[in-house]
């Protein structure tokens, strides 16, 4: 655990200066342009080029690149629809709903904020808030909106008996709704 803490401390203390960041972005842009000039663009080819031909450039920014990569992996994991750790039936499996859902709430000052909640822990109030935010938008029906409307319809009969939307969907599945 101490290795993890020291790595985290290093990541926090070693941030790229804005000059280093601009230089690295310029380097990446040039490398991307060069790699796609005579052939199709390939991320794997650009990564391979950085690792094999430019390891010194990568060494200077490796902590920042690692932190960015971990952030991207975490975001992708939160947006994923299927859980690798879920052992039981997934009541959200046929909906376009990530494993973590952005739920709006008002902070102490009344400002709108967003919290990420596990989809299995969504409350009926959370669902109501999500749908209310869409009611503030133009009427274009997105797939997400249709799925949340369907979740609300299927879970509605179980509001009084289920603690979460996940439980309500299990009950609806059991009852054939």
Short mmCIF file of C-alpha atoms in Angstrom, two decimals:
data_model
loop_
_atom_site.label_atom_id
_atom_site.label_comp_id
_atom_site.label_asym_id
_atom_site.label_seq_id
_atom_site.Cartn_x
_atom_site.Cartn_y
_atom_site.Cartn_z
CA UNK A 1 0.00 0.00 0.00
CA UNK A 2 2.90 2.36 0.65
CA UNK A 3 4.05 1.95 -2.99
CA UNK A 4 0.60 3.03 -4.12
CA UNK A 5 0.63 6.07 -1.81
CA UNK A 6 4.09 7.16 -2.94
CA UNK A 7 3.11 6.77 -6.60
CA UNK A 8 -0.03 8.81 -5.99
CA UNK A 9 2.02 11.49 -4.20
CA UNK A 10 4.45 11.58 -7.14
CA UNK A 11 1.60 11.89 -9.62
CA UNK A 12 0.15 14.81 -7.66
CA UNK A 13 3.45 16.60 -7.18
CA UNK A 14 4.78 16.04 -10.71
CA UNK A 15 2.44 17.78 -13.09
CA UNK A 16 3.52 18.82 -16.53
CA UNK A 17 4.14 22.51 -16.86
CA UNK A 18 1.97 24.15 -19.46
CA UNK A 19 5.04 24.46 -21.68
CA UNK A 20 5.77 20.71 -21.39
CA UNK A 21 2.12 19.98 -22.07
CA UNK A 22 2.02 22.18 -25.17
CA UNK A 23 5.26 20.67 -26.44
CA UNK A 24 4.00 17.12 -25.92
CA UNK A 25 0.69 17.90 -27.63
CA UNK A 26 2.55 19.46 -30.56
CA UNK A 27 4.80 16.39 -30.73
CA UNK A 28 1.74 14.09 -30.74
CA UNK A 29 0.00 16.15 -33.39
CA UNK A 30 3.04 16.00 -35.68
CA UNK A 31 3.43 12.27 -35.10
CA UNK A 32 -0.25 11.66 -35.87
CA UNK A 33 -0.05 13.73 -39.06
CA UNK A 34 3.11 11.94 -40.16
CA UNK A 35 1.71 8.48 -39.47
CA UNK A 36 -1.47 9.06 -41.47
CA UNK A 37 0.10 10.84 -44.43
CA UNK A 38 0.62 7.77 -46.64
CA UNK A 39 -1.71 5.29 -44.98
CA UNK A 40 -4.75 4.89 -42.75
CA UNK A 41 -4.56 6.37 -39.29
CA UNK A 42 -3.77 3.78 -36.62
CA UNK A 43 -3.62 4.56 -32.93
CA UNK A 44 -1.61 1.39 -32.38
CA UNK A 45 0.94 2.54 -34.94
CA UNK A 46 1.31 5.95 -33.24
CA UNK A 47 1.69 4.29 -29.82
CA UNK A 48 4.25 1.86 -31.23
CA UNK A 49 6.19 4.73 -32.74
CA UNK A 50 6.25 6.62 -29.45
CA UNK A 51 7.40 3.55 -27.52
CA UNK A 52 10.06 2.45 -30.00
CA UNK A 53 11.36 5.71 -31.51
CA UNK A 54 10.70 8.31 -28.81
CA UNK A 55 11.10 6.68 -25.39
CA UNK A 56 12.97 9.73 -24.01
CA UNK A 57 10.00 12.01 -24.75
CA UNK A 58 7.66 9.57 -23.07
CA UNK A 59 9.94 9.24 -20.04
CA UNK A 60 9.61 12.99 -19.33
CA UNK A 61 5.81 12.81 -19.20
CA UNK A 62 5.17 9.18 -18.21
CA UNK A 63 3.56 9.99 -14.82
CA UNK A 64 1.13 12.41 -16.43
CA UNK A 65 0.39 10.03 -19.30
CA UNK A 66 -0.21 7.22 -16.81
CA UNK A 67 -2.61 9.40 -14.79
CA UNK A 68 -4.47 10.42 -17.97
CA UNK A 69 -4.67 6.78 -19.08
CA UNK A 70 -6.01 5.67 -15.73
CA UNK A 71 -8.63 8.42 -15.81
CA UNK A 72 -9.70 7.31 -19.30
CA UNK A 73 -9.93 3.67 -18.19
CA UNK A 74 -12.00 4.61 -15.15
CA UNK A 75 -14.37 6.76 -17.25
CA UNK A 76 -14.75 3.94 -19.79
CA UNK A 77 -15.42 1.44 -17.02
CA UNK A 78 -18.12 3.68 -15.54
CA UNK A 79 -19.80 4.03 -18.95
CA UNK A 80 -19.66 0.29 -19.69
CA UNK A 81 -23.03 -1.41 -19.88
CA UNK A 82 -22.00 -4.86 -18.67
CA UNK A 83 -20.30 -5.61 -15.38
CA UNK A 84 -17.53 -8.19 -15.24
CA UNK A 85 -18.10 -8.63 -11.49
CA UNK A 86 -21.87 -9.10 -11.54
CA UNK A 87 -22.72 -12.70 -10.67
CA UNK A 88 -26.51 -12.50 -10.83
CA UNK A 89 -28.92 -11.47 -13.57
CA UNK A 90 -28.44 -7.91 -14.79
CA UNK A 91 -31.78 -6.11 -14.71
CA UNK A 92 -30.29 -3.21 -16.68
CA UNK A 93 -28.69 -5.44 -19.32
CA UNK A 94 -31.03 -4.60 -22.19
CA UNK A 95 -31.08 -0.85 -21.43
CA UNK A 96 -28.51 1.63 -22.68
CA UNK A 97 -27.48 2.56 -19.12
CA UNK A 98 -23.87 2.58 -17.91
CA UNK A 99 -22.75 0.85 -14.70
CA UNK A 100 -22.57 4.31 -13.12
CA UNK A 101 -25.21 6.93 -13.86
CA UNK A 102 -24.93 10.72 -13.56
CA UNK A 103 -27.59 11.83 -11.08
CA UNK A 104 -28.36 15.54 -10.69
CA UNK A 105 -28.64 17.14 -7.26
CA UNK A 106 -28.54 20.62 -5.74
CA UNK A 107 -25.62 21.49 -3.46
CA UNK A 108 -25.84 23.60 -0.28
CA UNK A 109 -25.92 26.78 -2.37
CA UNK A 110 -28.64 25.50 -4.69
CA UNK A 111 -26.25 24.95 -7.60
CA UNK A 112 -26.92 21.98 -9.88
CA UNK A 113 -24.27 19.28 -9.47
CA UNK A 114 -23.90 15.72 -10.72
CA UNK A 115 -23.07 12.60 -8.76
CA UNK A 116 -22.10 9.20 -10.20
CA UNK A 117 -24.15 6.38 -8.69
CA UNK A 118 -24.16 2.67 -9.34
CA UNK A 119 -27.15 1.90 -11.50
CA UNK A 120 -28.19 -0.84 -9.09
CA UNK A 121 -28.42 1.76 -6.28
CA UNK A 122 -30.56 4.32 -8.13
CA UNK A 123 -33.50 5.45 -6.05
CA UNK A 124 -36.88 6.48 -7.40
CA UNK A 125 -35.98 10.10 -6.52
CA UNK A 126 -32.79 9.74 -8.59
CA UNK A 127 -34.79 8.46 -11.56
CA UNK A 128 -37.27 11.33 -11.17
CA UNK A 129 -34.40 13.86 -11.14
CA UNK A 130 -32.77 12.35 -14.25
CA UNK A 131 -36.05 12.47 -16.17
CA UNK A 132 -36.79 16.01 -14.90
CA UNK A 133 -33.47 17.22 -16.36
CA UNK A 134 -34.53 15.85 -19.75
CA UNK A 135 -37.85 17.64 -19.44
CA UNK A 136 -35.82 20.89 -19.37
CA UNK A 137 -34.29 20.04 -22.78
CA UNK A 138 -35.71 20.16 -26.31
CA UNK A 139 -38.05 17.24 -27.05
CA UNK A 140 -35.55 15.20 -29.15
CA UNK A 141 -35.86 11.62 -27.93
CA UNK A 142 -32.45 10.09 -27.34
CA UNK A 143 -31.94 6.37 -26.81
CA UNK A 144 -30.94 7.12 -23.21
CA UNK A 145 -34.16 9.05 -22.65
CA UNK A 146 -36.27 6.25 -24.11
CA UNK A 147 -34.51 3.70 -21.89
CA UNK A 148 -34.97 5.77 -18.73
CA UNK A 149 -38.64 6.36 -19.61
CA UNK A 150 -39.05 2.58 -20.04
CA UNK A 151 -37.27 1.95 -16.72
CA UNK A 152 -39.62 4.45 -15.03
CA UNK A 153 -42.68 2.76 -16.58
CA UNK A 154 -41.60 -0.76 -15.58
CA UNK A 155 -40.54 0.19 -12.05
CA UNK A 156 -43.54 2.45 -11.25
CA UNK A 157 -45.76 -0.31 -9.78
CA UNK A 158 -43.02 -1.17 -7.25
CA UNK A 159 -42.23 2.30 -5.85
CA UNK A 160 -43.87 1.53 -2.53
CA UNK A 161 -42.12 -1.81 -1.98
CA UNK A 162 -38.69 -1.60 -3.64
CA UNK A 163 -35.74 0.31 -2.18
CA UNK A 164 -33.97 0.79 -5.52
CA UNK A 165 -34.72 0.82 -9.21
CA UNK A 166 -32.69 -2.39 -9.54
CA UNK A 167 -34.97 -4.17 -7.06
CA UNK A 168 -38.06 -2.81 -8.82
CA UNK A 169 -36.80 -4.09 -12.18
CA UNK A 170 -36.19 -7.52 -10.62
CA UNK A 171 -39.77 -7.55 -9.37
CA UNK A 172 -41.08 -6.43 -12.77
CA UNK A 173 -39.06 -9.17 -14.46
CA UNK A 174 -40.43 -11.73 -12.00
CA UNK A 175 -43.99 -10.53 -12.63
CA UNK A 176 -43.56 -10.41 -16.40
CA UNK A 177 -43.92 -6.64 -16.70
#
